[in-house]
Coordinates of C-alpha atoms in Angstrom, one line a residue:
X1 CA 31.3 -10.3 -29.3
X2 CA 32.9 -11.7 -32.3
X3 CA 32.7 -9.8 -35.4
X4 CA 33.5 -12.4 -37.8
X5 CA 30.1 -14.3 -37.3
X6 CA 26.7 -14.1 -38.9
X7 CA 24.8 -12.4 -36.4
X8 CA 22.2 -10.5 -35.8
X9 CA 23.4 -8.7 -32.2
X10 CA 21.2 -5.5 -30.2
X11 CA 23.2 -3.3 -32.5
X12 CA 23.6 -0.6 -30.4
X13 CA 25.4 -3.3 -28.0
X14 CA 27.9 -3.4 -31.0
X15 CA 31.1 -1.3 -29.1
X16 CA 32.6 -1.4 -32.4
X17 CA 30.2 0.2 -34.5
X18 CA 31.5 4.2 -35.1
X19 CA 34.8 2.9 -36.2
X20 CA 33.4 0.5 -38.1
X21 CA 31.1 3.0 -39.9
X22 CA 34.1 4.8 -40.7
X23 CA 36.0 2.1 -42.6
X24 CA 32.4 1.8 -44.8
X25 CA 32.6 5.8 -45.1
X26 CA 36.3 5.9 -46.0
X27 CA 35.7 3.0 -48.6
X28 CA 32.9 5.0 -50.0
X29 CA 34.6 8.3 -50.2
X30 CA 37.7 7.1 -52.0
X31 CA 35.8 4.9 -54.9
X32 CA 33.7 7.8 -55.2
X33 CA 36.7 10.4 -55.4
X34 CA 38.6 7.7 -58.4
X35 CA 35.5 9.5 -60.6
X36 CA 36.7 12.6 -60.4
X37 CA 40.2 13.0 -58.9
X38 CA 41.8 11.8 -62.3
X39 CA 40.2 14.0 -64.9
X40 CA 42.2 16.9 -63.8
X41 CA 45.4 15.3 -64.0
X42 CA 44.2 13.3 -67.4
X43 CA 46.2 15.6 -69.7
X44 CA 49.4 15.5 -67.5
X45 CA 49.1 11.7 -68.0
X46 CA 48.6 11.9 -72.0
X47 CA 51.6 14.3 -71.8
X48 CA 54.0 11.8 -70.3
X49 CA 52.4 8.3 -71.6
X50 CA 51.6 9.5 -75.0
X51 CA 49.2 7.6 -77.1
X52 CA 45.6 9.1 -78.9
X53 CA 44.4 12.5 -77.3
X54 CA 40.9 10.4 -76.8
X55 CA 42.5 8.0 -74.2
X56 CA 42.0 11.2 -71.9
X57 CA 38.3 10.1 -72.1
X58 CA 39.3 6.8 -71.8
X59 CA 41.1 7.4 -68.0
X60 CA 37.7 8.6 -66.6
X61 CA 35.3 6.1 -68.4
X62 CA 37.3 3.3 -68.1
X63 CA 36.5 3.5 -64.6
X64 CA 33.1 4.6 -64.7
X65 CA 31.5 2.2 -67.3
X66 CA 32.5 -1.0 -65.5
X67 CA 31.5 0.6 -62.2
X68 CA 28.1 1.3 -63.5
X69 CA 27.3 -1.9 -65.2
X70 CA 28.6 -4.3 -62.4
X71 CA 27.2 -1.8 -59.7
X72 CA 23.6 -4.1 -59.0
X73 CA 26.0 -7.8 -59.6
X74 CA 28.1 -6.4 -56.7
X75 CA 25.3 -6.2 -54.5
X76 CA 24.3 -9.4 -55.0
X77 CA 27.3 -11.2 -54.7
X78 CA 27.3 -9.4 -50.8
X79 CA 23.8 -10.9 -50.7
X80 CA 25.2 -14.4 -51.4
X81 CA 28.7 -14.4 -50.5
X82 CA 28.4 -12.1 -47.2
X83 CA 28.8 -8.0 -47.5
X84 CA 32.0 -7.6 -44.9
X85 CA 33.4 -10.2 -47.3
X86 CA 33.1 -8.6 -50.3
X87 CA 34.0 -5.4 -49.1
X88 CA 37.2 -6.6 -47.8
X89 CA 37.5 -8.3 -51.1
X90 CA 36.5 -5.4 -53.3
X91 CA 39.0 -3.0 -51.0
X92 CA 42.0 -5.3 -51.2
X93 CA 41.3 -5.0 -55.3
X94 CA 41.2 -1.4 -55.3
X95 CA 44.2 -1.4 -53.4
X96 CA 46.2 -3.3 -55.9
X97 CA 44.5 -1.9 -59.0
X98 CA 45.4 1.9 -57.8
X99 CA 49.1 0.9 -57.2
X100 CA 49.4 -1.0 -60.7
X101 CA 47.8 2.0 -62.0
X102 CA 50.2 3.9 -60.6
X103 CA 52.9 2.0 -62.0
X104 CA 51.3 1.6 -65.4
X105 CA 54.0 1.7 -68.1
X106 CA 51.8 2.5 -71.1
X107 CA 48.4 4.2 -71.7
X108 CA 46.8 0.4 -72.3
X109 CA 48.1 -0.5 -69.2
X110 CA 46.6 1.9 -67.7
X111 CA 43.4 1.9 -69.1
X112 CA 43.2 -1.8 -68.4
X113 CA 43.9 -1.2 -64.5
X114 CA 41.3 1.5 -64.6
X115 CA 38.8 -1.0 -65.3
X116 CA 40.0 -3.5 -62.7
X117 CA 39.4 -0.6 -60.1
X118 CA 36.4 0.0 -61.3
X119 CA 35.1 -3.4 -61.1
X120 CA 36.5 -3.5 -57.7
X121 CA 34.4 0.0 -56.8
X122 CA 31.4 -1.7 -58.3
X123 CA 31.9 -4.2 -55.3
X124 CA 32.7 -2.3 -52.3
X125 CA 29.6 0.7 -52.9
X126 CA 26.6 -1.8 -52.5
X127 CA 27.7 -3.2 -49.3
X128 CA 27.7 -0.2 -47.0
X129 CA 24.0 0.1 -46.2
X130 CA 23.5 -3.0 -45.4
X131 CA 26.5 -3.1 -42.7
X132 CA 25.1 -0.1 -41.6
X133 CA 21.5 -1.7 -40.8
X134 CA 23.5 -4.8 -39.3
X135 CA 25.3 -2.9 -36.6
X136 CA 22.9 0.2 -35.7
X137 CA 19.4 0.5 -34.8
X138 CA 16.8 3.1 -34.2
X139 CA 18.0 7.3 -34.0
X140 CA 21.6 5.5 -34.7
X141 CA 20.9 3.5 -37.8
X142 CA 19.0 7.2 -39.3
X143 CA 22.5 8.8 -38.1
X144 CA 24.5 6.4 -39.7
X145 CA 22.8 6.5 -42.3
X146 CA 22.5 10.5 -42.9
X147 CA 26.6 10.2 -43.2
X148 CA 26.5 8.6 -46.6
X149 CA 25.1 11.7 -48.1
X150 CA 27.3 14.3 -47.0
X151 CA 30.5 12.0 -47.7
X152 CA 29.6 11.2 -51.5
X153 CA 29.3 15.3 -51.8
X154 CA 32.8 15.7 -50.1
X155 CA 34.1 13.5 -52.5
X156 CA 32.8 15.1 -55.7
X157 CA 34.0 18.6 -53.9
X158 CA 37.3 17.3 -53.4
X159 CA 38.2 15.4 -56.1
X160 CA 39.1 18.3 -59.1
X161 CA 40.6 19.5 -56.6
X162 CA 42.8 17.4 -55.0
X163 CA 43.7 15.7 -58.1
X164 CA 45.3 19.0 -59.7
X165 CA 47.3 19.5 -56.3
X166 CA 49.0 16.1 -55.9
X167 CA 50.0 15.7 -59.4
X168 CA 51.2 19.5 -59.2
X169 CA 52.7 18.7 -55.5
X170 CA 55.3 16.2 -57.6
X171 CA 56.0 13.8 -54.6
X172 CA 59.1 12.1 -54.8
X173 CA 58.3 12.8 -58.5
X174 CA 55.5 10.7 -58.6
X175 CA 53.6 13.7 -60.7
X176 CA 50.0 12.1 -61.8
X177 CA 51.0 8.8 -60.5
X178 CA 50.2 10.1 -56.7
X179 CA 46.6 10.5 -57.7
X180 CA 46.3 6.7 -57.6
X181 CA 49.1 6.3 -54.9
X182 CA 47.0 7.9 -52.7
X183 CA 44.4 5.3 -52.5
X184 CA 46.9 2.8 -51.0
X185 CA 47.3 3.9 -47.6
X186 CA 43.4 4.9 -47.1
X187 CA 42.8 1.2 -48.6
X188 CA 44.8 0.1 -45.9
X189 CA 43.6 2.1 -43.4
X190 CA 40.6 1.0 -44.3
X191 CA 41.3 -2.8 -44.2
X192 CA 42.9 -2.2 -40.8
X193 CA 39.6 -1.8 -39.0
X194 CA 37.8 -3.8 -41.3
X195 CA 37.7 -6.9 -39.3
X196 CA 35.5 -4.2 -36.8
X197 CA 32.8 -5.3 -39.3
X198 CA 29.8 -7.5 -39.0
X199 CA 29.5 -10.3 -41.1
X200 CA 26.0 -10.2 -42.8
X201 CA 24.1 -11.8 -46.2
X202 CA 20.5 -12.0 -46.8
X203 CA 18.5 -14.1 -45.3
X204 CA 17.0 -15.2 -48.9
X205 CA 19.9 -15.4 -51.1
X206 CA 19.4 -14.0 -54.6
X207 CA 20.5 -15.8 -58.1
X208 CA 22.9 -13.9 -60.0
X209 CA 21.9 -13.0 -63.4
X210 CA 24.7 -13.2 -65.4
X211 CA 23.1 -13.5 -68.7
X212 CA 21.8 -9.9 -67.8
X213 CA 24.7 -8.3 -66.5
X214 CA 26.7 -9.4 -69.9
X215 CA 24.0 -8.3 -72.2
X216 CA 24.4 -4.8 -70.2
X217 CA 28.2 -4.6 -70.6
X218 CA 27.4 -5.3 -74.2
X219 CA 24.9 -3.4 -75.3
X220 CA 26.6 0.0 -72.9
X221 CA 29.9 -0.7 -74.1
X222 CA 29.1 -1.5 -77.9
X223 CA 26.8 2.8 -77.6
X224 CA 30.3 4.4 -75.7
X225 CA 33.2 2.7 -77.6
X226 CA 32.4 4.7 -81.0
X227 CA 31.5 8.5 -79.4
X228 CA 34.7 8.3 -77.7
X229 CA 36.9 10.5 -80.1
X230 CA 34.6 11.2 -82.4
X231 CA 33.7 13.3 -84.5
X232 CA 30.0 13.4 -83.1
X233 CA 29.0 15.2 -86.7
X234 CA 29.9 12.9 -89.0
X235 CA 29.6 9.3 -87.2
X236 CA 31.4 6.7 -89.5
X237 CA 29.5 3.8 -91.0
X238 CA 30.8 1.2 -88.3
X239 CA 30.2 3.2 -85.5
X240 CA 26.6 3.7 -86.3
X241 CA 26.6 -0.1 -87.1
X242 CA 28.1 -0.6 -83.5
X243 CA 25.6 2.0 -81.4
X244 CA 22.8 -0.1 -83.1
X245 CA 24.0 -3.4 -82.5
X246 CA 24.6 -1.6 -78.1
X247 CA 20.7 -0.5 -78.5
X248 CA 19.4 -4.0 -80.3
X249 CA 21.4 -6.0 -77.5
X250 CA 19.8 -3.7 -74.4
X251 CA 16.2 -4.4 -76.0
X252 CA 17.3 -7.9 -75.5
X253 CA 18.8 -7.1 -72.2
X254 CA 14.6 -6.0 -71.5
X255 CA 13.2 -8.3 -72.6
X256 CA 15.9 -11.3 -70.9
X257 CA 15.3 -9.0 -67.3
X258 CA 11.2 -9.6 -67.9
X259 CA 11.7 -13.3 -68.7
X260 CA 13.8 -14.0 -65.3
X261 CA 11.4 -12.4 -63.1
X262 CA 8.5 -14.1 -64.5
X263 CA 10.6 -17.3 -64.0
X264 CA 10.7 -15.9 -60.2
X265 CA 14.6 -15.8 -60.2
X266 CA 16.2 -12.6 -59.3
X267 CA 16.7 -10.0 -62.5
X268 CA 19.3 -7.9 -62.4
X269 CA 16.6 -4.6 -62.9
X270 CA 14.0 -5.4 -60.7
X271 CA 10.8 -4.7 -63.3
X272 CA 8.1 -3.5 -60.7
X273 CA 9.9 -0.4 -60.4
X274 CA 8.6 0.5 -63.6
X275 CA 5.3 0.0 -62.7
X276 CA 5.9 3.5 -61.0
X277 CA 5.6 6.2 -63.7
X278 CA 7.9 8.7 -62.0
X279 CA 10.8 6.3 -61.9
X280 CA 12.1 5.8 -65.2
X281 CA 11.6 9.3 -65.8
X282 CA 14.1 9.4 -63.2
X283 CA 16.5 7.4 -64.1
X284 CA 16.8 9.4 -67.5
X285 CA 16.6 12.9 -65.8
X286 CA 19.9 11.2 -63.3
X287 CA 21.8 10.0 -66.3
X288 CA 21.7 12.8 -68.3
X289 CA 22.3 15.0 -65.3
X290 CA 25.6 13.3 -64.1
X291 CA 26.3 13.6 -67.7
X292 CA 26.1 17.1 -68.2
X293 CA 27.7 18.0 -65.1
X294 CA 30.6 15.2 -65.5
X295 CA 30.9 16.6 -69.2
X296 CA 31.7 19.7 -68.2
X297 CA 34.1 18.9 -65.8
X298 CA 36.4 17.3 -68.2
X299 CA 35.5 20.0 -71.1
X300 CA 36.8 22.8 -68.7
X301 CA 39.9 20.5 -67.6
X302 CA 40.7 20.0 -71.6
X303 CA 40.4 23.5 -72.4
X304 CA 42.9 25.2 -69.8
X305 CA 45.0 22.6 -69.9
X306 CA 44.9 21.3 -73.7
X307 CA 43.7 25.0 -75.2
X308 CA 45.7 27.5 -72.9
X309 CA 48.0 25.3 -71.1
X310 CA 47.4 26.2 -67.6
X311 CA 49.0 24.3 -65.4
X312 CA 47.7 21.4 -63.7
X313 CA 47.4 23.2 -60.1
X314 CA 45.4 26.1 -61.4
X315 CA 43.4 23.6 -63.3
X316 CA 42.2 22.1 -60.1
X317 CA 42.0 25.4 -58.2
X318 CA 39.8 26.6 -61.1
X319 CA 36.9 24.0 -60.3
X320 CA 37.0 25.3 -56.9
X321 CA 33.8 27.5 -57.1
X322 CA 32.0 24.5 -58.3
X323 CA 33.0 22.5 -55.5
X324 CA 32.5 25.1 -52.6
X325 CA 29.3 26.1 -54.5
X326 CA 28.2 22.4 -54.8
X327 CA 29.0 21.8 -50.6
X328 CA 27.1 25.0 -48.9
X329 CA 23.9 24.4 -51.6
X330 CA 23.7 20.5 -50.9
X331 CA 24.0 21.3 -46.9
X332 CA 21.5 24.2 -47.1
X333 CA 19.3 21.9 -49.4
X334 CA 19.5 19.3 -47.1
X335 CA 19.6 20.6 -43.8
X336 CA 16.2 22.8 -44.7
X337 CA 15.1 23.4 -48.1
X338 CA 14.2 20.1 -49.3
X339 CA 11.8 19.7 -46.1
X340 CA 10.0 23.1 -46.5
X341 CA 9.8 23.4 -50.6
X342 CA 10.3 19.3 -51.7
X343 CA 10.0 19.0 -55.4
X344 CA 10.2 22.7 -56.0
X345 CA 13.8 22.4 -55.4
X346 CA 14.6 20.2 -58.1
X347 CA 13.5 23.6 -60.8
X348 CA 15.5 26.2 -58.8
X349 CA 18.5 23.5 -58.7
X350 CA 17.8 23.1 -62.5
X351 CA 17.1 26.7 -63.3
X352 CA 20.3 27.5 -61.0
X353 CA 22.6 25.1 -63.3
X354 CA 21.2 26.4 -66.3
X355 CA 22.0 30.1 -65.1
X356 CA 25.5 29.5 -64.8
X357 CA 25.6 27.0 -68.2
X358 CA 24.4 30.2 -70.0
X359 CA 27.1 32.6 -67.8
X360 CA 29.9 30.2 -69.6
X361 CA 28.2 30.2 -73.0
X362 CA 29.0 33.7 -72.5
X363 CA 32.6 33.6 -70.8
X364 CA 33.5 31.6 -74.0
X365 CA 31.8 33.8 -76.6
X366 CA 34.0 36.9 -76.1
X367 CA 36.9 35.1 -74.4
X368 CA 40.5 36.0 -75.3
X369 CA 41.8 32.6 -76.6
X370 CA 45.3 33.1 -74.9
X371 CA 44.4 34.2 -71.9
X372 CA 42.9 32.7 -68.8
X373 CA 38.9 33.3 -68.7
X374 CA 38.8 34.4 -65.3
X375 CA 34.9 35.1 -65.4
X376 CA 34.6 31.8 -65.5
X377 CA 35.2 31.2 -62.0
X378 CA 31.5 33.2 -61.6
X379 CA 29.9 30.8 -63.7
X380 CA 31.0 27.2 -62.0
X381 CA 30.6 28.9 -58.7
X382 CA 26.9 29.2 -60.4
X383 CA 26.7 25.6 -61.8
X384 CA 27.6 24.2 -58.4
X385 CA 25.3 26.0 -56.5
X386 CA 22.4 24.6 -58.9
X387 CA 23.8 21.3 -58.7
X388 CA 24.2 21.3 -54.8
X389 CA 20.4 22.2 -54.6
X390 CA 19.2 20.1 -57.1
X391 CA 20.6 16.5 -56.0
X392 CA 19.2 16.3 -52.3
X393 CA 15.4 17.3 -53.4
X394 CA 16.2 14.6 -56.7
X395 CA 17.5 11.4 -54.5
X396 CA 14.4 12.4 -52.1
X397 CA 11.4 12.9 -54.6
X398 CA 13.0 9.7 -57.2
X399 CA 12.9 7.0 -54.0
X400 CA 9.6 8.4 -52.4
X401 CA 6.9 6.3 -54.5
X402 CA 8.2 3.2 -54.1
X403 CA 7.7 0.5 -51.7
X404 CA 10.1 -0.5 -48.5
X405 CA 11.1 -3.5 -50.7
X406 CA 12.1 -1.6 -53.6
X407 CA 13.7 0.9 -52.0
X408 CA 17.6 -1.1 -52.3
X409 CA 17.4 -2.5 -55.7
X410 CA 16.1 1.4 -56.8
X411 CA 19.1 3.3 -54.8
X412 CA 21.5 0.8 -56.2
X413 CA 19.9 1.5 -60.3
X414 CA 20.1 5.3 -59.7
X415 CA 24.1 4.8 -58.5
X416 CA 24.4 3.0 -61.5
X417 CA 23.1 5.0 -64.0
X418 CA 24.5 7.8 -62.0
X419 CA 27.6 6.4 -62.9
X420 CA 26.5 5.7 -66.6
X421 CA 25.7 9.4 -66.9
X422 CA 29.6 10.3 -66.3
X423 CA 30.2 7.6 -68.4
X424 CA 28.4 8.9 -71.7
X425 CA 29.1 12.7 -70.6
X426 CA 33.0 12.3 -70.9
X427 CA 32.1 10.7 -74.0
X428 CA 30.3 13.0 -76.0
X429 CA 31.1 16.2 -74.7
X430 CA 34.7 15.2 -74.6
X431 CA 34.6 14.4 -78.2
X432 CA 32.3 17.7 -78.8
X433 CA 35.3 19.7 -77.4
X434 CA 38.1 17.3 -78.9
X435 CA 36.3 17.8 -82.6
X436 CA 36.0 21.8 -82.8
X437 CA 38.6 22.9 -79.9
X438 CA 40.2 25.7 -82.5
X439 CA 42.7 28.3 -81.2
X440 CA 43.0 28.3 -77.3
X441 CA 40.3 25.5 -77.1
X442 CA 37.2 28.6 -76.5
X443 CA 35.3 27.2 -79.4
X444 CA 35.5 23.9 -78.4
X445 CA 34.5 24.4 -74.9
X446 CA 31.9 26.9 -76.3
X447 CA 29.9 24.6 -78.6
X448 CA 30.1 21.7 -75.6
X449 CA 28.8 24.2 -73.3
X450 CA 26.0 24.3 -75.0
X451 CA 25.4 21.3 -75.8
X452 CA 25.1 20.8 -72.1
X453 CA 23.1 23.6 -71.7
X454 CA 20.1 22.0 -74.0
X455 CA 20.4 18.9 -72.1
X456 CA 19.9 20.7 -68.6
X457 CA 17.0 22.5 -70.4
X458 CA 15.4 19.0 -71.5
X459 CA 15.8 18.0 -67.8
X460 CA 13.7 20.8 -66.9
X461 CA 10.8 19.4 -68.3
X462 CA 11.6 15.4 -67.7
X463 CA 12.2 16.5 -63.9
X464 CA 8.5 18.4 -64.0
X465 CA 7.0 14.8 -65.3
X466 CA 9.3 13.3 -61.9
X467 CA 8.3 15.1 -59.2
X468 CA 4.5 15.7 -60.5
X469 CA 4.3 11.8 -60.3
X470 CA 5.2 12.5 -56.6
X471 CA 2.9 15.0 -55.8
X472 CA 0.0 13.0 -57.6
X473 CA 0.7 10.1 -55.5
X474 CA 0.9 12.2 -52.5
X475 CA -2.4 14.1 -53.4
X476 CA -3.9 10.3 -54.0
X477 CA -2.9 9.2 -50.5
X478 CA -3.8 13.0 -48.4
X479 CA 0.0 13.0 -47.5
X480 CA 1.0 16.2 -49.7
X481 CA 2.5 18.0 -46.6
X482 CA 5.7 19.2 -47.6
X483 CA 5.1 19.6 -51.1

């Protein structure tokens, strides 16, 4: 069988399928890793590039904000264009972008290259399901399927982590530069068995709505630019002038999406989703999730590295309880919890996180400012834990309303705004931590503690409004088994 045709084969007949499915996962795992893998290693790159203490922020959103806004456009260029030819595409750009990133000169540079990869990311994510559904079927294509989970949660675990040991490792004296050097031979690994693929493209194509996607980039970019850096408490005159103008253009952005589907071409947010009330309570309760748990990251990163000057290794080892935390809860949650308890688990996962928020309020309260807070490793172990069981029972109750044909267009919003949420979390708590870090960094890290904390408590109650949406339905139609 050829793989470089249009077809639609038995797919279990497919003999290349498993090593197909793990180019798709590998392609996955590392765009998803290039979140995380460089915040750790961020302050080892302002040490030796120089430039504005903000650009830290600016190596992790740089990333994230294009990856976010063009996340939905790269889907439907797969739709149009064919998905194994996109992914290629969007794989061979990676590639290049993580080796000029490596080689960046400057901190512009840099931060330029970061984008490209994150452009590229936005086009390689949305293709993987539906290569999955072209080359399995039946118990396989659930199988297949199932894998995505578990390998976007080993690549959060991993990437703290394995960011502070390669740029600590030194290779050749690469230093911070093998964080994006290591992306090169997985890309090509990964483009190796791509031609394993199966061509596929939907059978109606899609319009591409560029008006939309620009008015996003806009209106997102014109609300992140001024919080980066900034001091959050006293917001200058042009930066309020710019958030406005960000909010004005996504009103526009709205009312432009209702406008296209009324015209019956494809928006880039599909508007029946909102006829579902759970759904945009959902997409607020993902954002501001990802950004509180994304914030912290980088706030903990700043203050041992920035505050206390901890190396870069111990950095990395230090978000270890988070990660291991994060693993065992989401396969626990998974595996079992989420079937027995369903929305239940999204309070515990919340009340979890905001356990271990309130255990690093108080690690940074009566910390030494010279020394290393080792306490702290209790209270991430904690935060992970309530992440890992909140995010399974979240995915499961946010999708569950909706019809079959919604069900794409809604995974690929909440990736996006997933995405988003890092986006504005780097931001503000960054700048929160940046703006009061004082001696050793504690009362920087303290106050951006908790701001996150407030924010996990207002999730509390958005999450209630989510997953009592679900249970209403589920009431409505006699199918609240499980729940």
């Amino acid at each position: 069988m050829t793989a470089e045709r249009v077809l639609t084969p038995t797919p279990t007949a497919y003999r290349w399928r498993w090593p197909a499915l793990t180019a798709l996962l590998l392609g996955e795992a590392m765009n998803l890793l290039d979140a995380t893998i460089v915040q750790v290693a961020a302050p080892r790159i302002h040490a030796d590039l120089g430039g504005s203490v903000s650009d830290i922020q600016w190596f992790t959103t740089a990333y994230t904000l294009p990856f976010a806004v063009l996340l939905i456009t790269g889907g439907r260029l797969g739709d149009i264009a064919g998905r194994k030819r996109l992914f290629v595409i969007g794989v061979t750009g990676f590639m290049v972008a993580s080796a000029a990133c490596a080689a960046a000169p400057s901190v512009g540079l840099l931060i330029a290259f970061r984008v490209v990869q994150g452009a590229a990311a936005a086009v390689i994510i949305p293709q993987t399901i539906g290569l999955i559904k072209t080359m399995f079927a039946g118990p396989e294509m659930s199988k297949a399927l199932g894998s995505i989970g578990p390998v976007m949660g080993l690549a959060a675990v991993c990437g703290p982590v394995l960011g502070g040991v390669l740029t600590h490792a030194d290779l050749f004296g690469s230093s911070w530069r093998a964080a994006f050097l290591v992306n090169v031979p997985v890309s090509l690994l990964v483009l190796a068995i791509s031609p394993k693929l199966m061509e596929n493209r939907a059978p109606k194509r899609p319009t591409l709505d560029v008006t939309g996607t620009l008015l996003a980039m806009a209106g997102i970019g014109l609300v992140v630019y001024p919080l980066i850096g900034a001091d959050l408490i006293a917001l200058s005159g042009w930066s309020w002038a710019a958030i406005a103008a960000g909010l004005c253009l996504m009103v526009l952005f709205t009312v432009h999406q209702r406008a296209v589907a009324a015209a019956g071409r494809s928006p880039l947010v599909e508007p029946s989703l909102f006829a579902h009330r759970g759904f945009p309570a959902a997409l607020v309760t993902s954002t501001a999730f990802f950004a509180v748990t994304n914030g912290l990251m980088m706030v903990i990163v700043l203050q041992l590295q920035l505050g206390l000057g901890t190396d870069v290794l111990k950095s990395g080892l230090t978000l270890a309880p988070w990660s291991v935390g994060l693993a065992v809860a989401s396969w626990v949650a998974g595996a079992h919890l989420v079937k027995r308890y369903g929305h239940r688990m999204m309070s515990l996962g919340l009340a979890v996180l905001l356990a271990g928020s309130l255990a690093a309020i108080a690690v940074y309260h009566a910390a030494d400012p010279h020394r290393y807070p080792t306490p702290l490793l209790f209270a991430l172990g904690v935060v992970g834990v309530g992440v890992g069981l909140f995010s399974p029972a979240f995915f499961t109750i946010a999708l569950a309303p909706l019809q079959p044909q919604e069900i794409g267009s809604a995974a690929g919003l909440l990736n996006a705004v997933q995405q988003l949420g890092a986006t504005l979390g780097v931001a503000i708590l960054g700048s929160v931590y940046l703006g009061s870090a004082g001696d050793g960094g504690a009362p920087g890290a303290l106050h951006a503690v908790q701001l996150a904390f407030w924010v996990a408590a207002a999730l509390v109650v958005v999450s209630f409004v989510t997953s009592r949406s679900m249970v209403d339905r589920d009431a409505a139609g006699g199918a609240g088994a499980g729940h």
